[in-house]
Short mmCIF file of C-alpha atoms and ligand atoms in Angstrom, two decimals:
data_model
loop_
_atom_site.label_atom_id
_atom_site.label_comp_id
_atom_site.label_asym_id
_atom_site.label_seq_id
_atom_site.Cartn_x
_atom_site.Cartn_y
_atom_site.Cartn_z
CA MET A 1 11.21 0.10 35.09
CA LYS A 2 10.99 3.29 37.01
CA GLU A 3 8.51 3.26 39.94
CA ASN A 4 6.30 5.80 38.08
CA SER A 5 6.51 4.13 34.75
CA LYS A 6 3.21 2.98 33.41
CA SER A 7 2.42 -0.61 32.41
CA LEU A 8 1.09 -1.30 29.00
CA ALA A 9 -2.12 -2.69 30.56
CA SER A 10 -2.90 0.82 32.05
CA MET A 11 -2.18 2.62 28.78
CA LYS A 12 -4.40 4.10 25.99
CA PHE A 13 -2.72 4.26 22.61
CA TYR A 14 -3.14 6.22 19.39
CA ILE A 15 -1.59 5.18 15.99
CA ARG A 16 -1.33 7.51 13.07
CA THR A 17 -0.30 5.80 9.69
CA PHE A 18 1.17 7.44 6.63
CA GLY A 19 2.00 5.40 3.61
CA CYS A 20 1.02 2.29 1.67
CA GLN A 21 -0.99 -0.85 2.44
CA MET A 22 2.17 -2.48 3.94
CA ASN A 23 2.25 0.37 6.53
CA GLU A 24 -1.47 -0.03 7.10
CA ASN A 25 -0.91 -3.61 7.84
CA ASP A 26 2.03 -2.84 10.14
CA SER A 27 -0.21 -0.56 12.04
CA GLU A 28 -2.75 -3.36 12.48
CA ARG A 29 0.07 -5.49 13.90
CA ILE A 30 1.26 -2.77 16.24
CA ALA A 31 -2.40 -2.35 17.46
CA GLY A 32 -2.65 -6.15 17.95
CA ILE A 33 0.49 -6.29 20.04
CA LEU A 34 -0.48 -3.43 22.25
CA THR A 35 -4.02 -4.68 22.70
CA ALA A 36 -2.60 -8.17 23.60
CA GLY A 37 -0.50 -6.43 26.27
CA GLY A 38 -3.81 -4.94 27.73
CA ALA A 39 -3.56 -1.44 26.26
CA LYS A 40 -6.77 0.19 24.92
CA MET A 41 -6.89 1.80 21.44
CA SER A 42 -8.01 5.48 21.28
CA ASP A 43 -8.89 7.66 18.37
CA SER A 44 -7.48 10.79 20.00
CA PRO A 45 -3.91 11.67 20.73
CA GLU A 46 -4.92 13.97 23.50
CA ASP A 47 -6.66 11.10 25.27
CA SER A 48 -3.66 8.70 24.93
CA ASP A 49 -0.61 7.81 27.05
CA LEU A 50 1.20 6.18 24.06
CA ILE A 51 1.35 7.59 20.52
CA ILE A 52 3.00 5.83 17.56
CA ILE A 53 3.49 7.44 14.23
CA ASN A 54 3.94 4.74 11.65
CA THR A 55 5.17 6.17 8.35
CA CYS A 56 6.99 5.09 5.16
CA ALA A 57 9.90 6.75 3.42
CA VAL A 58 8.98 6.13 -0.25
CA ARG A 59 8.06 9.72 -0.81
CA GLU A 60 9.36 12.94 0.66
CA LYS A 61 5.83 13.88 1.44
CA SER A 62 5.34 11.08 4.04
CA GLU A 63 8.52 12.35 5.75
CA GLU A 64 7.24 15.99 5.70
CA LYS A 65 3.94 14.61 7.26
CA LEU A 66 5.83 12.91 10.03
CA TYR A 67 7.66 16.09 11.10
CA SER A 68 4.48 18.15 10.86
CA CYS A 69 2.58 15.58 12.89
CA LEU A 70 5.47 15.45 15.44
CA GLY A 71 5.38 19.36 15.52
CA ARG A 72 1.70 19.17 16.58
CA LEU A 73 2.56 16.71 19.34
CA ALA A 74 5.21 18.78 20.81
CA PRO A 75 2.83 20.94 22.96
CA LEU A 76 1.00 17.86 24.12
CA LYS A 77 4.27 16.22 25.31
CA LYS A 78 5.01 19.39 27.38
CA ARG A 79 1.47 19.36 28.88
CA LYS A 80 1.17 15.66 29.90
CA ARG A 81 3.11 12.48 30.40
CA VAL A 82 2.88 10.68 27.03
CA VAL A 83 5.25 8.17 25.29
CA ILE A 84 5.84 9.06 21.75
CA GLY A 85 7.30 6.56 19.22
CA VAL A 86 8.06 6.54 15.46
CA GLY A 87 7.90 3.35 13.46
CA GLY A 88 8.20 2.18 9.83
CA CYS A 89 10.65 2.76 7.09
CA VAL A 90 11.32 6.43 7.98
CA ALA A 91 12.29 5.17 11.46
CA GLN A 92 14.62 2.64 9.96
CA LEU A 93 16.33 5.21 7.68
CA TYR A 94 16.33 8.49 9.78
CA ARG A 95 16.68 7.35 13.36
CA SER A 96 19.46 9.77 14.19
CA GLU A 97 17.81 12.75 12.41
CA ILE A 98 14.56 12.13 14.05
CA MET A 99 16.10 12.03 17.53
CA GLU A 100 18.00 15.22 16.69
CA ARG A 101 15.17 17.26 15.11
CA THR A 102 12.47 16.05 17.64
CA PRO A 103 14.33 15.19 20.84
CA PHE A 104 11.00 14.55 22.69
CA VAL A 105 10.53 11.24 20.69
CA ASP A 106 11.03 8.42 23.17
CA PHE A 107 11.58 5.50 20.82
CA ILE A 108 12.20 4.52 17.39
CA ILE A 109 11.27 1.16 15.99
CA GLY A 110 11.96 -0.33 12.53
CA PRO A 111 9.61 -2.75 10.72
CA ASP A 112 11.56 -5.82 11.71
CA ASN A 113 11.41 -5.09 15.36
CA TYR A 114 7.63 -4.94 16.17
CA SER A 115 7.74 -8.11 18.13
CA GLN A 116 9.74 -6.20 20.81
CA LEU A 117 7.30 -3.39 20.96
CA ALA A 118 5.91 -4.06 24.49
CA ASP A 119 9.56 -4.16 26.05
CA ILE A 120 10.44 -0.99 24.06
CA VAL A 121 7.37 0.85 25.34
CA HIS A 122 8.45 -0.02 28.94
CA SER A 123 12.21 0.77 28.52
CA SER A 124 11.46 4.05 26.72
CA GLN A 125 9.87 5.45 29.89
CA GLU A 126 13.34 5.27 31.42
CA GLU A 127 15.58 6.16 28.41
CA LYS A 128 15.34 6.59 24.75
CA VAL A 129 15.22 3.38 22.76
CA VAL A 130 16.27 2.96 19.13
CA SER A 131 15.46 -0.53 17.70
CA THR A 132 16.10 -0.83 13.97
CA SER A 133 17.83 -4.16 13.51
CA TRP A 134 17.43 -6.13 10.16
CA SER A 135 16.40 -9.58 9.71
CA GLU A 136 17.54 -11.64 6.64
CA ASP A 137 14.66 -14.00 6.84
CA PHE A 138 10.92 -13.54 6.66
CA HIS A 139 9.71 -12.84 10.22
CA GLU A 140 6.49 -14.71 10.85
CA PHE A 141 3.97 -12.61 12.71
CA PRO A 142 1.00 -14.41 14.44
CA SER A 143 -2.02 -13.65 12.37
CA GLU A 144 -4.47 -13.94 15.27
CA MET A 145 -2.50 -10.88 16.91
CA THR A 146 -3.16 -8.53 14.10
CA LEU A 147 -6.01 -6.03 15.03
CA ARG A 148 -7.60 -5.72 11.66
CA GLU A 149 -9.42 -2.66 10.74
CA SER A 150 -12.00 -4.65 8.67
CA ASP A 151 -13.95 -7.72 9.57
CA VAL A 152 -14.40 -8.71 5.98
CA SER A 153 -11.25 -7.74 3.99
CA ALA A 154 -7.66 -8.64 5.26
CA TYR A 155 -4.10 -7.89 4.15
CA VAL A 156 -1.84 -10.85 4.06
CA THR A 157 1.89 -10.36 3.62
CA ILE A 158 3.55 -12.96 1.34
CA MET A 159 6.90 -11.27 0.91
CA GLU A 160 8.90 -8.26 2.04
CA GLY A 161 11.85 -6.19 0.73
CA CYS A 162 13.03 -5.76 -2.89
CA ASN A 163 15.96 -6.62 -5.04
CA ASN A 164 15.28 -4.22 -7.91
CA PHE A 165 17.03 -1.06 -6.99
CA CYS A 166 14.86 1.19 -9.19
CA SER A 167 17.06 4.30 -9.38
CA TYR A 168 14.59 6.56 -7.48
CA CYS A 169 13.44 4.05 -4.80
CA ILE A 170 14.40 3.84 -1.19
CA VAL A 171 12.66 0.63 -0.44
CA PRO A 172 15.68 -1.80 -0.83
CA PHE A 173 17.41 0.43 1.73
CA THR A 174 14.59 0.47 4.23
CA ARG A 175 12.94 -2.91 3.80
CA GLY A 176 16.07 -4.83 2.66
CA ARG A 177 16.28 -7.59 0.13
CA GLU A 178 13.41 -9.95 -0.86
CA LYS A 179 12.31 -12.37 1.94
CA PHE A 180 9.48 -14.87 1.15
CA ARG A 181 6.90 -16.31 3.47
CA ALA A 182 6.35 -20.01 3.48
CA LYS A 183 3.31 -20.98 1.26
CA GLU A 184 1.94 -23.23 4.04
CA ASN A 185 1.88 -20.38 6.46
CA ILE A 186 0.16 -18.10 3.91
CA LEU A 187 -2.41 -20.79 3.14
CA GLN A 188 -3.01 -21.46 6.94
CA GLU A 189 -3.47 -17.73 7.67
CA ILE A 190 -5.89 -17.33 4.74
CA GLN A 191 -7.86 -20.51 5.76
CA SER A 192 -8.13 -19.10 9.32
CA LEU A 193 -9.31 -15.77 8.01
CA ALA A 194 -11.99 -17.47 5.93
CA ASP A 195 -13.07 -19.53 9.01
CA ASN A 196 -13.49 -16.19 10.84
CA GLY A 197 -15.80 -14.78 8.15
CA TYR A 198 -13.37 -12.80 5.87
CA LEU A 199 -14.43 -12.86 2.30
CA GLU A 200 -11.57 -10.91 0.69
CA VAL A 201 -7.71 -11.08 1.09
CA GLN A 202 -5.20 -8.70 -0.38
CA LEU A 203 -1.72 -10.18 -0.64
CA LEU A 204 0.93 -7.73 0.06
CA GLY A 205 4.66 -7.52 -1.02
CA GLN A 206 6.93 -4.95 -2.66
CA ASN A 207 7.10 -7.31 -5.70
CA VAL A 208 4.66 -10.17 -5.35
CA ASN A 209 5.28 -11.44 -8.84
CA SER A 210 8.78 -12.64 -7.69
CA TYR A 211 7.30 -14.72 -4.92
CA THR A 212 9.06 -18.06 -4.53
CA ASP A 213 8.01 -20.49 -1.73
CA PRO A 214 11.33 -21.03 0.33
CA GLU A 215 10.50 -24.69 0.86
CA SER A 216 9.18 -25.86 -2.47
CA GLY A 217 10.54 -23.19 -4.82
CA LYS A 218 6.88 -22.85 -6.24
CA ASP A 219 6.12 -19.47 -7.74
CA PHE A 220 3.43 -16.84 -7.63
CA ALA A 221 1.21 -18.40 -10.21
CA PHE A 222 1.21 -21.63 -8.25
CA LEU A 223 0.28 -19.73 -5.13
CA LEU A 224 -2.68 -17.99 -6.84
CA ARG A 225 -3.97 -21.43 -8.03
CA GLU A 226 -3.70 -22.86 -4.44
CA LEU A 227 -5.50 -19.83 -2.93
CA ASN A 228 -8.26 -20.26 -5.34
CA ARG A 229 -9.10 -23.48 -3.48
CA VAL A 230 -9.44 -21.92 -0.05
CA ASP A 231 -13.06 -22.44 1.08
CA GLY A 232 -14.81 -19.27 2.28
CA ILE A 233 -12.52 -16.72 0.62
CA GLU A 234 -14.39 -15.18 -2.39
CA TRP A 235 -12.04 -12.44 -3.72
CA VAL A 236 -8.22 -12.44 -3.85
CA ARG A 237 -6.19 -9.32 -4.84
CA PHE A 238 -2.50 -8.54 -4.78
CA ILE A 239 -0.18 -5.64 -4.73
CA THR A 240 2.36 -4.67 -5.94
CA SER A 241 3.30 -6.29 -9.33
CA HIS A 242 6.48 -5.51 -11.13
CA PRO A 243 5.94 -5.37 -14.90
CA LYS A 244 9.18 -7.20 -15.66
CA ASN A 245 8.11 -10.18 -13.45
CA LEU A 246 4.60 -10.38 -14.65
CA ASN A 247 4.53 -13.35 -16.96
CA ARG A 248 2.00 -15.26 -18.96
CA ASP A 249 1.74 -18.04 -16.34
CA ILE A 250 0.65 -15.50 -13.74
CA ALA A 251 -1.87 -13.97 -16.12
CA GLU A 252 -3.25 -17.47 -16.89
CA ALA A 253 -3.42 -18.29 -13.20
CA MET A 254 -5.50 -15.17 -12.67
CA LYS A 255 -7.72 -16.13 -15.65
CA GLU A 256 -8.17 -19.63 -14.36
CA SER A 257 -8.83 -18.70 -10.74
CA GLU A 258 -12.31 -17.32 -10.42
CA LYS A 259 -11.55 -15.90 -7.00
CA VAL A 260 -8.68 -13.77 -8.17
CA CYS A 261 -10.24 -10.41 -9.06
CA ARG A 262 -10.00 -9.17 -12.62
CA GLN A 263 -7.86 -6.35 -11.38
CA LEU A 264 -4.19 -5.53 -11.44
CA HIS A 265 -2.02 -2.60 -10.34
CA LEU A 266 0.97 -2.53 -12.59
CA PRO A 267 3.20 0.44 -12.06
CA ILE A 268 4.57 1.76 -15.28
CA GLN A 269 6.19 5.10 -13.79
CA SER A 270 6.94 6.59 -17.22
CA GLY A 271 5.81 6.05 -20.79
CA SER A 272 9.26 6.82 -22.13
CA THR A 273 11.66 3.99 -22.63
CA SER A 274 14.67 6.31 -22.05
CA VAL A 275 13.33 7.43 -18.73
CA LEU A 276 12.39 3.82 -17.77
CA LYS A 277 16.08 2.93 -18.56
CA ARG A 278 17.35 5.74 -16.28
CA MET A 279 14.89 4.55 -13.61
CA ASN A 280 16.42 1.04 -13.89
CA ARG A 281 12.97 -0.42 -14.36
CA GLY A 282 13.99 -3.40 -16.51
CA TYR A 283 11.32 -3.12 -19.34
CA THR A 284 10.62 -0.75 -22.29
CA ARG A 285 7.46 0.96 -23.18
CA GLU A 286 6.85 -1.60 -25.94
CA GLU A 287 7.35 -4.51 -23.52
CA TYR A 288 4.84 -2.95 -21.06
CA LEU A 289 2.31 -2.57 -23.84
CA GLU A 290 2.79 -6.19 -24.79
CA LYS A 291 1.98 -7.28 -21.24
CA ILE A 292 -1.08 -5.16 -21.21
CA ALA A 293 -2.19 -6.67 -24.48
CA MET A 294 -1.52 -10.18 -23.18
CA LEU A 295 -3.66 -9.40 -19.95
CA ARG A 296 -6.52 -8.08 -22.03
CA GLN A 297 -6.44 -10.90 -24.50
CA LEU A 298 -6.80 -13.29 -21.60
CA MET A 299 -9.16 -11.16 -19.52
CA PRO A 300 -10.89 -8.50 -21.58
CA ASP A 301 -12.73 -7.03 -18.60
CA ILE A 302 -9.61 -6.64 -16.44
CA SER A 303 -9.33 -3.34 -14.57
CA LEU A 304 -5.79 -1.85 -14.60
CA SER A 305 -4.23 0.81 -12.49
CA THR A 306 -0.73 2.24 -12.39
CA ASP A 307 1.71 4.65 -10.77
CA ILE A 308 3.24 7.60 -12.55
CA ILE A 309 6.22 9.72 -11.65
CA VAL A 310 6.63 13.10 -13.41
CA GLY A 311 9.77 15.27 -13.48
CA PHE A 312 12.35 12.48 -13.15
CA PRO A 313 15.92 14.02 -13.59
CA GLY A 314 16.40 15.05 -17.13
CA GLU A 315 12.78 14.11 -18.25
CA THR A 316 12.35 16.16 -21.52
CA GLU A 317 9.07 17.42 -22.85
CA ASP A 318 9.13 14.62 -25.44
CA GLU A 319 9.64 12.01 -22.74
CA PHE A 320 6.77 13.55 -20.77
CA GLN A 321 4.60 13.48 -23.74
CA ASP A 322 5.34 9.69 -24.01
CA THR A 323 3.83 9.27 -20.51
CA LEU A 324 0.61 11.13 -21.63
CA SER A 325 0.37 9.06 -24.72
CA MET A 326 0.86 5.82 -22.78
CA LEU A 327 -2.08 6.81 -20.45
CA ALA A 328 -4.22 7.59 -23.37
CA GLU A 329 -3.28 4.30 -24.99
CA VAL A 330 -3.84 2.01 -22.06
CA ARG A 331 -6.78 3.78 -20.40
CA PHE A 332 -6.23 2.84 -16.90
CA THR A 333 -9.16 2.63 -14.54
CA ASN A 334 -7.18 4.58 -11.90
CA ILE A 335 -3.75 6.00 -11.46
CA PHE A 336 -1.54 7.25 -8.51
CA SER A 337 0.68 10.04 -9.80
CA PHE A 338 3.58 11.82 -8.10
CA ARG A 339 6.15 14.43 -8.60
CA TYR A 340 9.63 13.13 -8.51
CA SER A 341 11.48 13.90 -5.21
CA PRO A 342 15.01 12.69 -4.58
CA ARG A 343 15.27 9.99 -1.90
CA PRO A 344 18.49 9.50 0.08
CA LYS A 345 20.86 6.65 -0.91
CA THR A 346 19.24 6.16 -4.32
CA ALA A 347 21.14 6.31 -7.65
CA ALA A 348 18.82 9.02 -8.90
CA SER A 349 19.53 11.25 -5.98
CA ARG A 350 23.08 11.59 -7.19
CA GLU A 351 21.75 13.13 -10.39
CA LYS A 352 20.80 16.76 -10.57
CA ASP A 353 17.04 17.16 -9.79
CA SER A 354 16.90 19.12 -12.96
CA ILE A 355 13.14 19.70 -13.53
CA PRO A 356 11.99 22.82 -11.75
CA PHE A 357 9.29 22.42 -9.10
CA GLU A 358 6.83 24.48 -11.15
CA GLU A 359 7.37 22.41 -14.31
CA LYS A 360 6.78 19.20 -12.23
CA LYS A 361 3.64 20.70 -10.91
CA LYS A 362 2.47 21.54 -14.42
CA ARG A 363 3.23 18.10 -15.71
CA LEU A 364 1.41 16.46 -12.73
CA ILE A 365 -1.75 18.51 -13.36
CA GLN A 366 -1.59 17.52 -17.07
CA VAL A 367 -1.33 13.83 -16.12
CA GLN A 368 -4.14 14.09 -13.58
CA GLU A 369 -6.47 16.10 -15.83
CA LEU A 370 -6.06 13.59 -18.70
CA GLN A 371 -6.63 10.74 -16.37
CA LYS A 372 -9.66 12.33 -14.86
CA LYS A 373 -11.22 12.91 -18.15
CA MET A 374 -10.75 9.24 -19.16
CA GLN A 375 -11.99 8.13 -15.70
CA VAL A 376 -15.25 10.02 -16.13
CA GLU A 377 -15.72 8.59 -19.52
CA PHE A 378 -15.13 5.01 -18.31
CA ASN A 379 -17.20 5.42 -15.14
CA ARG A 380 -20.12 6.85 -17.28
CA SER A 381 -19.92 3.73 -19.45
CA LEU A 382 -20.84 1.69 -16.33
CA ILE A 383 -24.07 3.61 -15.62
CA GLY A 384 -27.03 1.32 -15.94
CA ARG A 385 -25.01 -1.77 -15.17
CA THR A 386 -25.48 -3.95 -12.12
CA MET A 387 -22.34 -5.25 -10.33
CA LYS A 388 -21.22 -7.25 -7.47
CA VAL A 389 -19.89 -5.12 -4.62
CA LEU A 390 -18.32 -6.04 -1.27
CA CYS A 391 -19.70 -3.72 1.29
CA LEU A 392 -17.08 -2.39 3.68
CA GLY A 393 -19.40 -0.24 5.83
CA LYS A 394 -20.91 3.21 5.98
CA SER A 395 -19.47 5.86 3.81
CA LYS A 396 -17.09 8.18 5.74
CA LYS A 397 -18.70 11.24 4.08
CA ASP A 398 -22.30 10.27 4.29
CA PRO A 399 -23.49 7.78 7.02
CA ALA A 400 -26.75 7.31 5.13
CA VAL A 401 -24.81 5.69 2.32
CA TYR A 402 -22.83 2.44 2.19
CA ALA A 403 -19.45 2.07 0.61
CA GLY A 404 -17.68 -0.74 -0.95
CA ARG A 405 -15.43 -1.92 -3.90
CA ASN A 406 -16.36 -3.82 -7.01
CA GLN A 407 -14.18 -6.39 -8.54
CA GLY A 408 -12.08 -3.85 -10.36
CA TYR A 409 -11.36 -2.10 -7.03
CA GLN A 410 -13.41 0.97 -7.74
CA VAL A 411 -15.22 2.69 -4.86
CA VAL A 412 -19.01 2.20 -5.08
CA ASN A 413 -21.24 4.26 -2.85
CA PHE A 414 -24.78 3.02 -2.64
CA ARG A 415 -28.10 3.10 -0.80
CA SER A 416 -29.65 -0.02 0.74
CA GLN A 417 -32.80 -0.67 2.68
CA LYS A 418 -30.90 -2.79 5.22
CA ASP A 419 -27.31 -2.93 6.77
CA VAL A 420 -25.22 -4.97 4.28
CA THR A 421 -21.85 -4.29 5.84
CA GLY A 422 -19.54 -7.23 5.24
CA GLN A 423 -21.69 -8.75 2.58
CA PHE A 424 -21.66 -9.03 -1.22
CA VAL A 425 -24.45 -7.13 -2.80
CA GLU A 426 -25.60 -6.45 -6.37
CA VAL A 427 -25.59 -2.65 -6.96
CA HIS A 428 -27.27 -0.98 -9.88
CA ILE A 429 -25.06 1.95 -10.95
CA ALA A 430 -27.08 5.19 -11.49
CA SER A 431 -24.46 7.87 -11.52
CA CYS A 432 -20.76 8.63 -11.16
CA GLY A 433 -17.88 10.95 -10.43
CA PRO A 434 -14.42 10.65 -11.56
CA TYR A 435 -13.32 8.71 -8.55
CA SER A 436 -16.39 6.61 -7.48
CA LEU A 437 -19.66 5.07 -8.70
CA VAL A 438 -23.01 5.66 -7.22
CA GLY A 439 -25.97 3.38 -7.04
CA GLU A 440 -28.33 1.26 -5.03
CA THR A 441 -28.89 -2.36 -4.19
CA VAL A 442 -31.19 -4.45 -6.39
S1 SF4 Q 501 10.33 -2.66 -7.63
FE1 SF4 Q 501 11.45 -0.72 -7.65
S2 SF4 Q 501 9.91 0.82 -7.08
FE2 SF4 Q 501 9.20 -1.18 -6.39
S3 SF4 Q 501 9.86 -1.46 -4.29
FE3 SF4 Q 501 11.39 -2.40 -5.64
S4 SF4 Q 501 12.96 -0.75 -5.97
FE4 SF4 Q 501 11.06 0.22 -5.22
#
């Protein structure tokens, strides 16, 4: 190390995260590694010696956010001595482009390389470092080293990567093929979270439904049934499920396991079978609807959410209408909707991006307006009910109000006479908006 290089122990660090829950979990791990090395977390880049931007590559938007964030950091880098690193799938994919477009970046680190982070921070003060090697096996990360944002709800990775190669998706190129974590390690981590007061776990993976324990060959349904026996954990959720891998056994395991929340995120992407075929999703509209019917037959109160992409190459007006009719038929509790944008290396990126931007925008608005109308109707139907809510802390918008999630993963803002952060409470719902419920403790 250079004589004037800073040691980790004398540094303050700031992490900016863009992307999904996996990225948020990666940022918690990065924070844990840096804190274990003696660095202190800061909530301001100006006040930090080390800045890491951790971002995903699934959507073009995250990439744009990365470059605009780096653009804002450029003047800071000129003003003071600060180490800047880029992590996550974008780093994995665009290492050369990032170094070319933003030469002031000191290091690039891929998701499989976080264990070397402390060394990389040291070395990058002497010369630029790019560390984006792959690992074929699941890389075990010490749970106790993760600096979790919440004291009550924790992410637990059970698998990484994906073998599905949906024609629009970059994940198999950035996170590699499926790698499964040993069931015993998952159970151990969750038991230790329970022992430390955690009440909820969210299992993470690109396609959790394909989970297979590398030692016993046991599947996801088996894992859910085992998790249901962990003392102390009250709620178990998981994300993301692939409709083609969701089977009756998994649904029955959900129904039997009272700790598994009656909630499922099941990305449909399009309501048109012909578009689904071009997306290489491996199911038809009818097959998806059959799975929804099976879930609702087993768990009539299940809360369902989904992802929608509008403007996929060649999406006709009729195919788009199929998506609207699918939304109207299923009536999801919540959706995440996006305009299609071509991602490098994917099969769809070799097709002409034929739907004009304005048309994609119009379709997205139509999807969101329809969904908003249905959400308002659904949320209104909950007024007057009392429901169990896990309080996650004060609302970011109004510190006089607490915020939490109900079993269906809806946001519930509520008033309470005492601080109930980290506890389950019964909340009487008095009003609602399209995206949240409002009430008070009973
Ligand atoms: S299932 Fe498809 S959309 Fe999901 S991560 Fe895999 S390739 Fe991407």
